[in-house]
Amino acid sequence: MPSPIEGFSKLTKEEKIRWIAEHYTHDPKASISLFKTYWNKDADLQQLHDEFIENTLSNFYLPLGIAPNFLINGKVYALPMAIEESSVVAAASKAAKFWFSRGGFRTKILGTEKIGQVHFMYQGDPGRLAAFVEQIQPLFVSETLSITKNMVARGGGIKKVELRDKRQDLKDYYQLHCTFETLDAMGANFINSCLEQFAKTLQREASTSPILRPEERHLEVVMSILSNYVPQCFVRAEVSCPVDELGSVGDISASEFAEKMIRAISIANIEPYRAVTHNKGIMNGIDAIVLATGNDFRAVEAGIHAYAAKDGTYRSLTHASLENEVFRFWIEVPLALGTVGGLTSLHPLVKLALEILGQPSAKDLMGLVAVAGLAQNFGAVQSLVTTGIQQGHMKMHLLNILNQMGASEQEKKQLVEHFKKHSATHSAVVEALQELRKTS
Ligand code: MEV
């Protein structure tokens, strides 16, 4: 067990790699070499990536794939997806193709408000606090002008600063609950900077306010931070078609298929064990494009799961209906995304992904991301209620198993051919490769 190290962040990259390899890996020489294998040979590009975080040792690759043929609001898109799971891009592409000939996807932005809060404690008369906060409202705007100037010029900024009395939940607890419009920026830095200034203004003004009694003038600010729960920054994506146009799947008729889909969604709506997996499939699509476009997928995940549980039960994010012989399938999700600032202007592949998407606004991107989630869910549930998930999944996973077993290119080719006609379980692949090696 190595003893704690002082000043690790001050070591050079080479020194860090050597230290970690020597203290934590069984073959330091091989580990050092592996870290370096993943360095980019373009030193400037590597430095750019090194500087995204602290203590960078190397790069961690994820495949960047493309799901083409998405007809969205009448335009054809190819969606860039960064993801390691083998069947996700294939499933998205299949769903895109299916809906291309049935009118494609439509999206609608239902809101763009983002939230941040100053959490503070106050012991005193709530009426006087409310009057005091009302009196200093103009200062919240004037004292943040240097932060908000550019955002306001583009049409965004601070929308509202509300006092919220939370004493029912926690003794002496109040909030400034603040609403922002951050346009094409995700807005985390903008919101947090405004909030920290609000907190300073609040405390300073309270300390001398004639509205408050002397013993009420000490407000304790606990923290000032944006919320990743953005139920008012949300989007709907949907597809629909006459039920007959769904076509039959094997021996399942179009209307039977629609009913099976609706039943599966109803189960995900009432049964949290299923809902979590159902929504995980949706996040396969959402995270992949969120990541490829340089957005914060942890923020998106946290906000979406909270939204899925907003009425106290964790439920499906997608919905389906069959009315007047029309099958309709849709998703509503909160998404706080940016297409300017942060990684979007730094990471070369993120810039390329945004170019492929036609330099979308944040609103456009919200729609595209919601579509990726909806398409993924359609693909997953379609498989689940018809053939089962393993058939497609194992086909895609086949190459991973063969790579793990060190199969040659020739062996891979032969076995991919073989498993077009056979079920590709893990043991079947192992056996087939052994058999092939015996006979050749
Ligand atoms: C696997 O990554 C995702 C699925 O489990 C989603 C689902 O069950 O709906 C296939």
PDB file of N, CA, C and O and ligand atoms in Angstrom, residues 85 87-88 274 277-282 284 376-377 380-381 384 389 393, ligand 1:
ATOM      1  N   GLU A  85     -21.428   1.089 -26.054  1.00  0.00           N
ATOM      2  CA  GLU A  85     -22.315  -0.094 -26.083  1.00  0.00           C
ATOM      3  C   GLU A  85     -22.618  -0.494 -27.524  1.00  0.00           C
ATOM      4  O   GLU A  85     -23.079   0.318 -28.325  1.00  0.00           O
ATOM      5  N   SER A  87     -24.767  -2.115 -29.459  1.00  0.00           N
ATOM      6  CA  SER A  87     -25.947  -2.106 -30.327  1.00  0.00           C
ATOM      7  C   SER A  87     -26.633  -0.738 -30.464  1.00  0.00           C
ATOM      8  O   SER A  87     -27.617  -0.607 -31.197  1.00  0.00           O
ATOM      9  N   VAL A  88     -26.127   0.284 -29.774  1.00  0.00           N
ATOM     10  CA  VAL A  88     -26.879   1.543 -29.678  1.00  0.00           C
ATOM     11  C   VAL A  88     -26.975   2.289 -31.019  1.00  0.00           C
ATOM     12  O   VAL A  88     -28.065   2.697 -31.433  1.00  0.00           O
ATOM     13  N   ARG A 274     -39.097  -1.759 -14.124  1.00  0.00           N
ATOM     14  CA  ARG A 274     -39.040  -1.719 -15.593  1.00  0.00           C
ATOM     15  C   ARG A 274     -38.698  -0.298 -16.079  1.00  0.00           C
ATOM     16  O   ARG A 274     -37.918  -0.124 -17.010  1.00  0.00           O
ATOM     17  N   THR A 277     -34.978   0.554 -16.418  1.00  0.00           N
ATOM     18  CA  THR A 277     -34.301  -0.051 -17.572  1.00  0.00           C
ATOM     19  C   THR A 277     -34.778   0.591 -18.871  1.00  0.00           C
ATOM     20  O   THR A 277     -34.000   0.843 -19.801  1.00  0.00           O
ATOM     21  N   HIS A 278     -36.068   0.837 -18.925  1.00  0.00           N
ATOM     22  CA  HIS A 278     -36.687   1.505 -20.076  1.00  0.00           C
ATOM     23  C   HIS A 278     -35.999   2.868 -20.301  1.00  0.00           C
ATOM     24  O   HIS A 278     -35.554   3.181 -21.408  1.00  0.00           O
ATOM     25  N   ASN A 279     -35.890   3.641 -19.214  1.00  0.00           N
ATOM     26  CA  ASN A 279     -35.273   4.971 -19.339  1.00  0.00           C
ATOM     27  C   ASN A 279     -33.766   4.865 -19.571  1.00  0.00           C
ATOM     28  O   ASN A 279     -33.176   5.730 -20.221  1.00  0.00           O
ATOM     29  N   LYS A 280     -33.159   3.800 -19.064  1.00  0.00           N
ATOM     30  CA  LYS A 280     -31.719   3.586 -19.332  1.00  0.00           C
ATOM     31  C   LYS A 280     -31.511   3.458 -20.837  1.00  0.00           C
ATOM     32  O   LYS A 280     -30.558   4.013 -21.397  1.00  0.00           O
ATOM     33  N   GLY A 281     -32.412   2.756 -21.499  1.00  0.00           N
ATOM     34  CA  GLY A 281     -32.307   2.620 -22.954  1.00  0.00           C
ATOM     35  C   GLY A 281     -32.446   3.983 -23.632  1.00  0.00           C
ATOM     36  O   GLY A 281     -31.740   4.288 -24.593  1.00  0.00           O
ATOM     37  N   ILE A 282     -33.336   4.810 -23.111  1.00  0.00           N
ATOM     38  CA  ILE A 282     -33.507   6.170 -23.655  1.00  0.00           C
ATOM     39  C   ILE A 282     -32.200   6.954 -23.470  1.00  0.00           C
ATOM     40  O   ILE A 282     -31.731   7.648 -24.383  1.00  0.00           O
ATOM     41  N   ASN A 284     -29.286   5.783 -23.395  1.00  0.00           N
ATOM     42  CA  ASN A 284     -28.271   5.314 -24.356  1.00  0.00           C
ATOM     43  C   ASN A 284     -28.185   6.300 -25.520  1.00  0.00           C
ATOM     44  O   ASN A 284     -27.108   6.667 -25.975  1.00  0.00           O
ATOM     45  N   GLN A 376     -34.079   5.544 -29.769  1.00  0.00           N
ATOM     46  CA  GLN A 376     -33.449   4.431 -29.046  1.00  0.00           C
ATOM     47  C   GLN A 376     -34.501   3.616 -28.329  1.00  0.00           C
ATOM     48  O   GLN A 376     -34.472   2.386 -28.340  1.00  0.00           O
ATOM     49  N   ASN A 377     -35.457   4.304 -27.709  1.00  0.00           N
ATOM     50  CA  ASN A 377     -36.504   3.615 -26.976  1.00  0.00           C
ATOM     51  C   ASN A 377     -37.413   2.844 -27.926  1.00  0.00           C
ATOM     52  O   ASN A 377     -37.807   1.707 -27.638  1.00  0.00           O
ATOM     53  N   ALA A 380     -35.523  -0.301 -28.885  1.00  0.00           N
ATOM     54  CA  ALA A 380     -35.417  -1.279 -27.791  1.00  0.00           C
ATOM     55  C   ALA A 380     -36.761  -1.955 -27.542  1.00  0.00           C
ATOM     56  O   ALA A 380     -36.843  -3.184 -27.479  1.00  0.00           O
ATOM     57  N   VAL A 381     -37.825  -1.150 -27.422  1.00  0.00           N
ATOM     58  CA  VAL A 381     -39.123  -1.736 -27.079  1.00  0.00           C
ATOM     59  C   VAL A 381     -39.659  -2.561 -28.256  1.00  0.00           C
ATOM     60  O   VAL A 381     -40.254  -3.623 -28.060  1.00  0.00           O
ATOM     61  N   LEU A 384     -37.952  -5.773 -27.863  1.00  0.00           N
ATOM     62  CA  LEU A 384     -38.426  -6.484 -26.673  1.00  0.00           C
ATOM     63  C   LEU A 384     -39.773  -7.147 -26.891  1.00  0.00           C
ATOM     64  O   LEU A 384     -39.992  -8.266 -26.441  1.00  0.00           O
ATOM     65  N   ILE A 389     -34.510  -8.996 -27.101  1.00  0.00           N
ATOM     66  CA  ILE A 389     -33.403  -8.064 -27.283  1.00  0.00           C
ATOM     67  C   ILE A 389     -32.107  -8.765 -27.662  1.00  0.00           C
ATOM     68  O   ILE A 389     -31.229  -8.195 -28.293  1.00  0.00           O
ATOM     69  N   HIS A 393     -28.694  -7.791 -30.094  1.00  0.00           N
ATOM     70  CA  HIS A 393     -27.640  -7.392 -29.175  1.00  0.00           C
ATOM     71  C   HIS A 393     -26.418  -8.295 -29.339  1.00  0.00           C
ATOM     72  O   HIS A 393     -25.284  -7.824 -29.447  1.00  0.00           O
TER      73      HIS A 393
HETATM   74  C1  MEV B   1     -29.751  -1.804 -22.938  1.00  0.00           C
HETATM   75  O1  MEV B   1     -28.650  -0.943 -22.892  1.00  0.00           O
HETATM   76  C2  MEV B   1     -31.030  -1.015 -22.957  1.00  0.00           C
HETATM   77  C3  MEV B   1     -32.313  -1.839 -22.900  1.00  0.00           C
HETATM   78  O2  MEV B   1     -32.304  -2.693 -21.757  1.00  0.00           O
HETATM   79  C4  MEV B   1     -33.440  -0.839 -22.833  1.00  0.00           C
HETATM   80  C5  MEV B   1     -34.798  -1.460 -22.555  1.00  0.00           C
HETATM   81  O3  MEV B   1     -34.876  -2.548 -21.923  1.00  0.00           O
HETATM   82  O4  MEV B   1     -35.783  -0.813 -22.952  1.00  0.00           O
HETATM   83  C6  MEV B   1     -32.445  -2.718 -24.099  1.00  0.00           C
END
